[in-house]
Coordinates of C-alpha atoms in Angstrom, one line a residue:
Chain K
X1 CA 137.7 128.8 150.4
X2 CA 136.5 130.9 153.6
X3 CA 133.8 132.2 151.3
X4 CA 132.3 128.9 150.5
X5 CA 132.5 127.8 154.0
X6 CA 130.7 131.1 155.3
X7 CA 128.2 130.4 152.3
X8 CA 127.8 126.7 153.4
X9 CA 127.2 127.9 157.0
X10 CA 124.6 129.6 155.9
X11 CA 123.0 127.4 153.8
X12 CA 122.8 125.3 156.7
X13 CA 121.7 127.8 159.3
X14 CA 118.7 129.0 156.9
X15 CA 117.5 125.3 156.4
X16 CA 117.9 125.2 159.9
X17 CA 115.6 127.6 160.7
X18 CA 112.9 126.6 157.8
X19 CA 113.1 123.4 159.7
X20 CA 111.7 124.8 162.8
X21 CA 109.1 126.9 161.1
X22 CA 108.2 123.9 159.2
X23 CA 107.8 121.6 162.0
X24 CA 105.1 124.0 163.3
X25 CA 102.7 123.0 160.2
X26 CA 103.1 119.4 160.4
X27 CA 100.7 119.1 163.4
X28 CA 97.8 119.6 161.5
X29 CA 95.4 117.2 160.6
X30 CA 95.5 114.9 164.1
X31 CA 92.3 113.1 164.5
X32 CA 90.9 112.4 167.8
X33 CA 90.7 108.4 168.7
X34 CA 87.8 106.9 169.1
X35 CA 88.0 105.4 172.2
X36 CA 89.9 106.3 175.7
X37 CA 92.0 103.0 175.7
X38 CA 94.1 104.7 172.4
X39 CA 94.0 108.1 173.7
X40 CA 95.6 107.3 176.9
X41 CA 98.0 105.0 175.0
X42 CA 99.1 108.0 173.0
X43 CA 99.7 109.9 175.4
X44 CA 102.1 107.5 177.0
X45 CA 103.7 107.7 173.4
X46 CA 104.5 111.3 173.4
X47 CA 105.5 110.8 177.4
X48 CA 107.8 108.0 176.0
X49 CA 108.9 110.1 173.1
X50 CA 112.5 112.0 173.3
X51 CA 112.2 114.5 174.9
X52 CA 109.4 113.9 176.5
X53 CA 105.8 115.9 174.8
X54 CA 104.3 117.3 177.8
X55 CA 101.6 119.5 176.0
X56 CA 100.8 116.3 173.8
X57 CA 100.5 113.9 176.4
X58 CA 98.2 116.1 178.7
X59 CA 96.0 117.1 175.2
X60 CA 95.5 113.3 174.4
X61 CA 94.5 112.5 178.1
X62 CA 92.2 115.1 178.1
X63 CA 91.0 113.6 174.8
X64 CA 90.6 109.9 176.7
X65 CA 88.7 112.1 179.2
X66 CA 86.0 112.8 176.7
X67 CA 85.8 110.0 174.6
X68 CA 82.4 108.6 174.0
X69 CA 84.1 104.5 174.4
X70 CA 85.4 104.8 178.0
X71 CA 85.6 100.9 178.6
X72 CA 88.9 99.8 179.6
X73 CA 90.0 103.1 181.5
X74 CA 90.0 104.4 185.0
X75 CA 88.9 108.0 184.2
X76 CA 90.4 109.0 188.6
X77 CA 93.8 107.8 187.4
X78 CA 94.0 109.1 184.0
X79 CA 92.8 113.1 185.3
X80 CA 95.8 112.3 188.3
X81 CA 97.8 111.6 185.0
X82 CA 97.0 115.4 184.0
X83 CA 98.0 116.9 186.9
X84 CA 101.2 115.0 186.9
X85 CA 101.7 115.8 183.1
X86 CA 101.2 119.8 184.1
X87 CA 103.6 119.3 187.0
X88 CA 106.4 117.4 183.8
X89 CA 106.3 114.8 186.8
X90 CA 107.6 112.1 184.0
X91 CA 107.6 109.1 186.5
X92 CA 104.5 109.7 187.9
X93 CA 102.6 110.7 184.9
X94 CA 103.5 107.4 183.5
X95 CA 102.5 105.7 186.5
X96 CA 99.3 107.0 186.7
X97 CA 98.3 106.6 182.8
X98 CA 99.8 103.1 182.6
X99 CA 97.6 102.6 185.6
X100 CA 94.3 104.0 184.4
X101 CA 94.5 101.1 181.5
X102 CA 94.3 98.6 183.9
X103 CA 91.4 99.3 185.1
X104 CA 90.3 97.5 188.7
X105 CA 87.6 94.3 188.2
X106 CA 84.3 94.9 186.7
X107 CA 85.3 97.9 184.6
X108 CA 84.2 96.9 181.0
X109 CA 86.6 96.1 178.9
X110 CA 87.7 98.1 175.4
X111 CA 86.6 96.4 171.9
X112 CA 88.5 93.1 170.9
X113 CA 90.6 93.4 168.4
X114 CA 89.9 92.3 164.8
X115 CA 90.9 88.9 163.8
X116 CA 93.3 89.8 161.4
X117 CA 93.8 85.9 160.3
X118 CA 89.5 85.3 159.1
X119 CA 89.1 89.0 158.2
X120 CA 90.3 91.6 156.0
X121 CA 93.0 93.0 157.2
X122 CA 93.1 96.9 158.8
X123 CA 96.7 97.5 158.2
X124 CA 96.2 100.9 160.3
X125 CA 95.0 98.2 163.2
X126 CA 97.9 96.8 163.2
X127 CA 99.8 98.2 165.8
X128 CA 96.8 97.5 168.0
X129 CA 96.0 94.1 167.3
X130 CA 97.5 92.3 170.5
X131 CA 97.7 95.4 172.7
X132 CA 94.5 96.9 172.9
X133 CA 93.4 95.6 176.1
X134 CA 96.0 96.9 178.1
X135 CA 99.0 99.4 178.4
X136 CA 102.4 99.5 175.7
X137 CA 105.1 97.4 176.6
X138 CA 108.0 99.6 177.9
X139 CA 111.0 100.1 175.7
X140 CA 113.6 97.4 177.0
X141 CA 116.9 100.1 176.7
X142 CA 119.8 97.8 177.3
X143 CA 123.3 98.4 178.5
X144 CA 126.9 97.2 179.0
X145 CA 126.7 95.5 182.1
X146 CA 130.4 94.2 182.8
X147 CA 128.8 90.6 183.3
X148 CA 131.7 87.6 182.9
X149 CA 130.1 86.9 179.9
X150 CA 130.3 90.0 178.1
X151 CA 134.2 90.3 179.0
X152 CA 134.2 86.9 177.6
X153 CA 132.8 87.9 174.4
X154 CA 135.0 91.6 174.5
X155 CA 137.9 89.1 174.8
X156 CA 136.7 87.1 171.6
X157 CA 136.1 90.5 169.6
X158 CA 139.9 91.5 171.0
X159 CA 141.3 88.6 169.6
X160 CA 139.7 88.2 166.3
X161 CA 140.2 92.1 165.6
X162 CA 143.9 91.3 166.3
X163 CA 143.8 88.1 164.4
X164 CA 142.7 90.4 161.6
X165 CA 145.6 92.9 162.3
X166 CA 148.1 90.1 161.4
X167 CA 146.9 88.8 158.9
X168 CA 146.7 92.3 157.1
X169 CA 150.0 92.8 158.0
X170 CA 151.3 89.6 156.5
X171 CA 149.7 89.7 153.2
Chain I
X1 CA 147.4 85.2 132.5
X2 CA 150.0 87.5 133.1
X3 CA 152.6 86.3 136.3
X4 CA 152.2 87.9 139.6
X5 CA 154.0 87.6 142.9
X6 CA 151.4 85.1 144.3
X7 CA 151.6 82.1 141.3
X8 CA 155.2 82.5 140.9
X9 CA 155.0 80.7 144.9
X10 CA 152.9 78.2 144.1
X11 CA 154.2 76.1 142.1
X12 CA 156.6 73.5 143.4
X13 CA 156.0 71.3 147.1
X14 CA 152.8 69.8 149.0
X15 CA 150.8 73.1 148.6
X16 CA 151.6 73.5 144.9
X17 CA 150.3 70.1 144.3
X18 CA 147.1 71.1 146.3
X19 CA 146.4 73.8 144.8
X20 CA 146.7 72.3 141.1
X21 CA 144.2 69.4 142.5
X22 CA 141.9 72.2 143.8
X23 CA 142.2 74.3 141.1
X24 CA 141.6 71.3 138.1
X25 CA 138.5 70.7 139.9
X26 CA 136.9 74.0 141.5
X27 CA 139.0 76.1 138.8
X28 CA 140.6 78.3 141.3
X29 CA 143.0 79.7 139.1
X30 CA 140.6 82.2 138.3
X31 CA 141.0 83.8 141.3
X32 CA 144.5 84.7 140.1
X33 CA 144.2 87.3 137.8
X34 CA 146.1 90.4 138.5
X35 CA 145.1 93.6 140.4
X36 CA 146.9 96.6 140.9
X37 CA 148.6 97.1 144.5
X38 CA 146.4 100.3 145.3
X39 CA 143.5 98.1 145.2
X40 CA 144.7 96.3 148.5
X41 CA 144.2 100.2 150.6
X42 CA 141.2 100.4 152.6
X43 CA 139.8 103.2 150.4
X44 CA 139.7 100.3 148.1
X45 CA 138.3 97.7 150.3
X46 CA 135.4 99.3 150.9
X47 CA 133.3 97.3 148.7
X48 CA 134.6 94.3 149.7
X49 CA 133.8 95.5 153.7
X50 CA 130.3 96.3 152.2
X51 CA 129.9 92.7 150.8
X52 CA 131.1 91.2 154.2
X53 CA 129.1 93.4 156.6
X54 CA 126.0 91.7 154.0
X55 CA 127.5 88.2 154.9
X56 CA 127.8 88.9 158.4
X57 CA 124.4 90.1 158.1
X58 CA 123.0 87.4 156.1
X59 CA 124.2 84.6 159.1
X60 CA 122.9 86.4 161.8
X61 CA 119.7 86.8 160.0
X62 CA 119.2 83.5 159.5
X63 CA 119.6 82.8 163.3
X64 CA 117.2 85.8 164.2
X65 CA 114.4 84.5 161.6
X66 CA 114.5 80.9 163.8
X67 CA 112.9 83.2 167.0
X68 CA 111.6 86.4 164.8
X69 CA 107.3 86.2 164.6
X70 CA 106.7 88.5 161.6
X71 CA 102.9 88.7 163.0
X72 CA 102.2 91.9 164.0
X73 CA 100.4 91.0 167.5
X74 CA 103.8 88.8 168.5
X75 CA 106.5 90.8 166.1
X76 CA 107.6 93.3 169.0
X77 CA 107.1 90.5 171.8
X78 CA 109.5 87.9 169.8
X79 CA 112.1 90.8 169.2
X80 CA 112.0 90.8 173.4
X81 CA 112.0 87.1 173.5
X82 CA 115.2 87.3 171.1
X83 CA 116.9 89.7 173.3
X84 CA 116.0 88.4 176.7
X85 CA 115.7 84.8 176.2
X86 CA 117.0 83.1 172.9
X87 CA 120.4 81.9 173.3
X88 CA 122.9 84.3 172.2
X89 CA 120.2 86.1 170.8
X90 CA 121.3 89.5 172.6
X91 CA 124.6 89.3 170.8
X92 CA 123.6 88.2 167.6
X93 CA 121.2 90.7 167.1
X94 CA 123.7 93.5 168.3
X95 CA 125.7 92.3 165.6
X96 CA 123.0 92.3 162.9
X97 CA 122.3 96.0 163.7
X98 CA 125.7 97.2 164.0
X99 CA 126.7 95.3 160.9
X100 CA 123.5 96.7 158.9
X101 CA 125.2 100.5 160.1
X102 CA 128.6 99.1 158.8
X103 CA 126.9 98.1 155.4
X104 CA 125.2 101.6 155.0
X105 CA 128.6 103.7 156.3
X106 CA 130.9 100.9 154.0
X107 CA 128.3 101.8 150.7
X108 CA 128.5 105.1 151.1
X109 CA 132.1 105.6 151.6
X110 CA 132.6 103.1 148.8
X111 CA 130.3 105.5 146.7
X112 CA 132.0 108.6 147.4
X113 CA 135.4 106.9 146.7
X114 CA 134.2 105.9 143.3
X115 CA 132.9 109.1 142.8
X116 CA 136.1 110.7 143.6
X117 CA 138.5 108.9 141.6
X118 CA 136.2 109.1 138.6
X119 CA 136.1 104.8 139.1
X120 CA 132.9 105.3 136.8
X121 CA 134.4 106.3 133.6
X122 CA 134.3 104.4 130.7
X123 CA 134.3 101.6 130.5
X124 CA 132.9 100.8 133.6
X125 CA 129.5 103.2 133.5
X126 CA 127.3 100.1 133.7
X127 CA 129.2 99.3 136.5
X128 CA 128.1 102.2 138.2
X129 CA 124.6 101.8 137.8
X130 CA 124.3 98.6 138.7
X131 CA 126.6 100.6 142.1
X132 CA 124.0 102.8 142.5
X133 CA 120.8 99.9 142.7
X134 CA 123.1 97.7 144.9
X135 CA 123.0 101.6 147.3
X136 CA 119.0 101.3 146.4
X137 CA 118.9 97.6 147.7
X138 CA 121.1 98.3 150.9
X139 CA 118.6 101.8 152.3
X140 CA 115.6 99.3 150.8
X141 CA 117.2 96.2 153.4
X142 CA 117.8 99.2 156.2
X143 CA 114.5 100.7 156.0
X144 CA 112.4 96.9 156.2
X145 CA 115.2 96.2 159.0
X146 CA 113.8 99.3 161.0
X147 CA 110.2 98.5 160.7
X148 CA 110.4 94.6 161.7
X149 CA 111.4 95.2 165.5
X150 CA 108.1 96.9 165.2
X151 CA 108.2 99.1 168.2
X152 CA 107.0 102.4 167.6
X153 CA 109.7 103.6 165.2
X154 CA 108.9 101.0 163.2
X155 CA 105.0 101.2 162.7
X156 CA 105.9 104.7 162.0
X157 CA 108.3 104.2 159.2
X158 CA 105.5 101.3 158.0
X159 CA 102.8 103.9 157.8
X160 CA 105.9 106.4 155.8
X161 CA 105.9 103.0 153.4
X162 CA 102.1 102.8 152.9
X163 CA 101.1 106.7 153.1
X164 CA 104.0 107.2 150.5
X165 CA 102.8 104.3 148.4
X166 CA 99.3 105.5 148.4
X167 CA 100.6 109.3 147.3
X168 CA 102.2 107.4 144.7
X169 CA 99.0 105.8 143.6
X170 CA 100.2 103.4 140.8
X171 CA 103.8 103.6 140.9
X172 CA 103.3 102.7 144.4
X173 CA 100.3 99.7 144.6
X174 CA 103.1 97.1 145.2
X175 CA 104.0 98.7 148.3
X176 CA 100.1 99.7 149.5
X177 CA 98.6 97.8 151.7
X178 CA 95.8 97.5 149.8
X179 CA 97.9 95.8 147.2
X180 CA 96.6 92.4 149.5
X181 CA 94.3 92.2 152.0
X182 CA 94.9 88.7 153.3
X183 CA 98.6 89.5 154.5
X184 CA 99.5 92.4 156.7
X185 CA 101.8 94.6 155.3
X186 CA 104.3 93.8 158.3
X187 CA 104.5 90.0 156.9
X188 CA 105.3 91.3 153.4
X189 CA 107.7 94.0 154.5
X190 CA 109.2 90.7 156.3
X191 CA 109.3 88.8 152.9
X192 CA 110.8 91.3 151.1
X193 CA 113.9 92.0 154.2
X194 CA 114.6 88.2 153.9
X195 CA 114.1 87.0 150.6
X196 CA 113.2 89.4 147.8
X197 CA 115.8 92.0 148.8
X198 CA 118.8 89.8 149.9
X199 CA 117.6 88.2 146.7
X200 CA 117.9 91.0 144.4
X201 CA 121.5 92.2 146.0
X202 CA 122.8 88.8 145.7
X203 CA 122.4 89.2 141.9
X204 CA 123.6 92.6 141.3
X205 CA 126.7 91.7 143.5
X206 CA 127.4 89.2 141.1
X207 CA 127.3 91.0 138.4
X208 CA 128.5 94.3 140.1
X209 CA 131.8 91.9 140.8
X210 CA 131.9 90.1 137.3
X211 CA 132.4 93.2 135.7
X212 CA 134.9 94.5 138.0
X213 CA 136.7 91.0 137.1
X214 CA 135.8 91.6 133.2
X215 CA 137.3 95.7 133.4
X216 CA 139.8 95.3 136.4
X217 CA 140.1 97.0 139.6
X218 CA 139.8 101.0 138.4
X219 CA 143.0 102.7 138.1
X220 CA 143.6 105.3 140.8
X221 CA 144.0 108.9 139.8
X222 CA 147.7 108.8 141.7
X223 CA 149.7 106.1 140.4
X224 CA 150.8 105.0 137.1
X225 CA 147.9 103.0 134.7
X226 CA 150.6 100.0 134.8
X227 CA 152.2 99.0 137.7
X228 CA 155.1 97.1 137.5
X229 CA 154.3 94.5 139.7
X230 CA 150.7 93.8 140.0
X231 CA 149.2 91.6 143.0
X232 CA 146.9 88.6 142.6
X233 CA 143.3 88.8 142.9
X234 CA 143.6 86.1 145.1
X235 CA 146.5 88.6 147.4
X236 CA 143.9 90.4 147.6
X237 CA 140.7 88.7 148.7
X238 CA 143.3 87.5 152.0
X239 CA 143.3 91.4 152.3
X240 CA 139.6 91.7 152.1
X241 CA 139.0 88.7 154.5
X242 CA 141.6 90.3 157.5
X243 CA 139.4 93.7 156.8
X244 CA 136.2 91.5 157.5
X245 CA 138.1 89.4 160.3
X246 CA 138.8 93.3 161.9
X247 CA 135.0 94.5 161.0
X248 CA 133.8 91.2 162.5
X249 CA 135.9 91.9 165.6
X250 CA 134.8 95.7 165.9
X251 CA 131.4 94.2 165.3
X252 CA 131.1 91.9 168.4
X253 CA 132.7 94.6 170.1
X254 CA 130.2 97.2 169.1
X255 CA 127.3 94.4 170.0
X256 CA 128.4 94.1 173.7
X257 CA 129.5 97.8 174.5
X258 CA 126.1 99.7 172.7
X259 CA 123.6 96.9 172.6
X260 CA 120.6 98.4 170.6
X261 CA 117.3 98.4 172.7
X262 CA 113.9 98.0 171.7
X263 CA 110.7 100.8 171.9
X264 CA 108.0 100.0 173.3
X265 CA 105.1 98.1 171.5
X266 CA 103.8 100.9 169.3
X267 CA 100.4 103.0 169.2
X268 CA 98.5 104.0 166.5
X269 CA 97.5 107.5 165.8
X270 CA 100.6 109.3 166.7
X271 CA 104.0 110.1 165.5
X272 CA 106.5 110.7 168.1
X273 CA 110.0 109.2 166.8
X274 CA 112.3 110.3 164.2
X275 CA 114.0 108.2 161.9
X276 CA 117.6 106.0 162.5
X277 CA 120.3 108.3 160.7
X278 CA 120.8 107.2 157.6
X279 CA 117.4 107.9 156.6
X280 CA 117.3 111.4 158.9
X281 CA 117.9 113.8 156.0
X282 CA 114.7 112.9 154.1
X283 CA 112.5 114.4 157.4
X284 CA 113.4 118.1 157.4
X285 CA 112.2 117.7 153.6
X286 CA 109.1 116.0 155.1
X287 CA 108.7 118.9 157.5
X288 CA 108.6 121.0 154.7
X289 CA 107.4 119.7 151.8
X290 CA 104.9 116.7 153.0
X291 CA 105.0 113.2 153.0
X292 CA 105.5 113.4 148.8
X293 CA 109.0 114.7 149.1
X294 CA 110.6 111.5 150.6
X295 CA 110.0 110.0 146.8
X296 CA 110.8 113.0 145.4
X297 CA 114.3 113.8 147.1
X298 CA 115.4 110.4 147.3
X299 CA 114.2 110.0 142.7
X300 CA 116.4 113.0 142.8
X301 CA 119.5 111.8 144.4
X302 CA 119.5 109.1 142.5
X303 CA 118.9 110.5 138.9
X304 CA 122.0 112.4 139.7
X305 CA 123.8 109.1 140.8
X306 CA 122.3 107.3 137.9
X307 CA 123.6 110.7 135.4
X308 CA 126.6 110.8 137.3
X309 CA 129.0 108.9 134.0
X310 CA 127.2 110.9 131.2
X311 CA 128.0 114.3 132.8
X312 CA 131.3 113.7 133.7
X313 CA 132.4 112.0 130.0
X314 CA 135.7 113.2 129.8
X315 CA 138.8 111.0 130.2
X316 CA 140.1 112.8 133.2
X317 CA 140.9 110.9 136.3
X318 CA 142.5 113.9 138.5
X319 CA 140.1 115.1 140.7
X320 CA 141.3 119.1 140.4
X321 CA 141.1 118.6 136.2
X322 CA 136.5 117.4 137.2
X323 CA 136.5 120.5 139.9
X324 CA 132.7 120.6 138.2
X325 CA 131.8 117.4 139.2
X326 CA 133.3 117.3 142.5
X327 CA 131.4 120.7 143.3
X328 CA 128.4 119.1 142.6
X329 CA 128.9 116.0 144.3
X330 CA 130.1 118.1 147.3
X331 CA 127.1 120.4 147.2
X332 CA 124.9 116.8 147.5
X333 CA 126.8 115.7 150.1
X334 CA 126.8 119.0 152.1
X335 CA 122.8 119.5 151.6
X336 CA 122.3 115.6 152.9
X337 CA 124.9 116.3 156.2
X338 CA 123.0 120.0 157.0
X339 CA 119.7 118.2 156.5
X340 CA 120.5 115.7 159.1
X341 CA 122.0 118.0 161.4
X342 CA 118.4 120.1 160.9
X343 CA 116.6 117.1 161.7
X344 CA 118.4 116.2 164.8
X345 CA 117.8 119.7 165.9
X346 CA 114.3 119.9 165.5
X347 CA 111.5 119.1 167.2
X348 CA 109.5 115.6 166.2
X349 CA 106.4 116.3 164.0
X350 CA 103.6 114.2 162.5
X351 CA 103.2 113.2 158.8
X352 CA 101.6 111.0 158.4
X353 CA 97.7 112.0 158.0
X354 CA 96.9 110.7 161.8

């Protein structure tokens, strides 16, 4: 029995480490946006990711940085973003990139998106097809918030778990 | 019909006399045939839990579908307007995820009990299979679920879909997006979470329960074949229905304490998320093996499920006289838990051809 629990462990252990070797392959094959709009974008994705991608972030600024298609980003606030991604200042960094896609007036703006209802459809576009002109809606993380209402509705779950309980114990 | 505890009450006074009008007309009576008292444990139940986590998930669905936009330039923004704004919409989609993990822990346990008191034997094999597409139908409900809040996690499992699809090349044009051009593939991933699938799992229920009805509740490998007193069928749906009330409870519960949140609206180009947990073990494999090996592992888990009755042929019930089968099985399980516990380890990586 200890035998097949120390060759489990193992098993386990040695996937363990194919799994970080592996993961070091699977970044090949990344290709560069065409535009600055998605390049900043992406990097707000690997800021948003958990934990936090750093390196990423700061490589796909850099990329929005020397995309050909600038329209529809402040190049000032997206080489701020760098420096703040270098410093891992999260808040700032996010700040600063979510700022350079809203750029001030007169900046020209980044390619409309496709009209997915007339056209053929890009299914790789989708993601983009609303949000192109501006910066990702932030994640809405939620939480218990001890609101009247949500005691209410504990109260209900009490009940009917109990209600339950009964019955179980009758039949 | 052979007597059980629960006829032999019904027959004189106002409720007898209901339940003979009922019955004549709605033929209720078939509800009574007998089931052996083990059946009414929760190890047991678990199918029954499975089938009313799909109920619970099938009400709140419909509600959600009234304020859902399957579009993919409003699909994120109406899951928002859902959680901030529709009435009750908060809750009722905290129940609808919760439920959905119920449905996928309440299969799986329900598999593994089956699996462990040899429930698959003959002459119930058929059974089994049809077991093992209603597990098929439940990850293929989970995985659409994932992609419809359509946050980042989900346009990352839709690409997974489509790039796997592609890799596939035939075997996989119903699931390409090039299969149709005039309908993103997030509207038909939509179609299939509320209509085809629930569609599909509706059936096999149906017939995954009439044959339970035609062979009987499965003998356990503990107590005698024949009971001496067997319960009523219907004895034990009032069992199955406090388990739900209890689920439905814990449920709520579940909905208000760990609300589930929302990504933000997703970017193209990038992978950066990992997969909910029931489909975790699949992205070590992924990490190692390419995108490819998400078909491959998952064909493979289930042409062992699907051989599962023809290896294991014997009449044996006892789980130390099948110490073969239960190796294997363990082995499975083990391999699915370590790759899990691999992925949540490891770093994220990109897949899918970006």
């Amino acid at each position: 029995m200890a035998r097949s629990i120390r060759n489990l462990a193992l098993l386990i252990v040695g996937i363990a480490i194919l799994g970080q070797a592996g993961s070091a392959w699977a970044h090949k094959g990344e290709a560069r946006p065409p535009d600055a709009a998605t390049a900043v974008r992406q990097a707000l994705a690997f800021l948003d990711a958990v934990p936090p991608n750093f390196g990423e972030a700061a490589e796909k600024a850099k990329w929005a940085l020397e995309a050909k298609d600038q329209a529809g980003v402040d190049r000032g606030a997206t080489e701020r973003g760098i420096e703040a991604l270098r410093a891992k200042d999260k808040s700032r960094a996010r700040d600063l990139l979510r700022q350079a896609l809203a750029p001030p007036v007169g900046t020209p703006m980044a390619q409309a998106p496709k009209d997915i209802a007339g056209r053929p459809v890009d299914h790789r576009g989708e993601a983009e097809a609303h949000h192109r002109q501006g910066a990702p809606l932030d994640a809405l993380t939620l939480r218990f918030e001890g609101s009247g209402r949500e005691y209410a509705i504990l109260a209900v779950a009490v009940a009917v778990v109990i209600a339950g309980s009964l019955v179980l114990r009758r039949v | 019909m052979q007597p059980t505890r629960q006829n032999a009450g019904q027959t004189g006074g106002n409720r007898g006399r209901m339940w003979r009008v009922l019955d004549e007309r709605l033929g209720l009576g078939a509800l009574q045939y007998p089931v052996p008292p083990h059946a009414n444990t929760l190890g047991y139940s678990l199918g029954g839990i499975t089938l009313t986590s799909f109920l619970i998930l099938v009400a709140t669905g419909f509600l959600l579908t009234q304020y859902y936009n399957p579009l993919p330039e409003a699909a994120n923004e109406s899951t928002r307007y859902i959680i901030t704004t529709a009435p009750l919409g908060r809750l009722v989609r905290g129940v609808h995820y919760w439920a959905a993990q119920a449905m996928v822990l309440a299969v799986s346990l329900h598999l593994i009990r089956v699996f462990v008191t040899a429930a698959y034997k003959r002459p119930r094999e058929a059974n089994w299979l049809i077991g093992v597409g209603l597990l098929a139908l439940t990850f293929g409900l989970y995985f659409s679920g994932t992609i419809l809040k359509w946050d980042q996690e989900g346009y990352e499992a839709m690409l997974h879909n489509m790039e796997t699809a592609r890799l596939l090349g035939g075997l996989g044009v119903w699931f390409a997006g090039e299969f149709t051009r005039s309908v993103p593939m997030l509207v038909r991933l939509y179609v299939a979470h509320v209509s085809i699938l629930p569609a599909l799992l509706t059936l096999f229920v149906i017939a995954h329960c009439a044959l339970v009805k035609r062979h009987g509740i499965s003998p356990s490998p503990w107590v005698p074949a024949r009971p001496a007193h067997p319960e009523s069928f219907a004895r034990h749906a009032r069992h199955l229905a406090a388990y739900g009330l209890v689920l439905l409870g814990g449920l709520l519960a579940l909905a208000v304490l760990f609300p589930p949140g929302l990504g933000p609206t997703p970017v193209e180009g990038v992978e950066v998320t990992k997969p909910p947990l029931p489909l975790l073990w699949l992205y070590p494999l992924e990490n190692w093996f390419g995108l490819g090996s998400i078909f491959y592992a998952t064909l493979l888990l289930g042409v062992f499920l699907v051989l599962v009755p023809f290896l294991d042929w014997g009449p044996e019930l006892v789980p130390r006289r099948r110490q073969a089968m239960l190796a294997a099985g363990s082995l499975v399980l083990a391999v699915i838990v370590g790759l899990i516990a691999v992925a949540l380890l490891g770093p994220t990586a990109a897949h899918v051809g970006m």
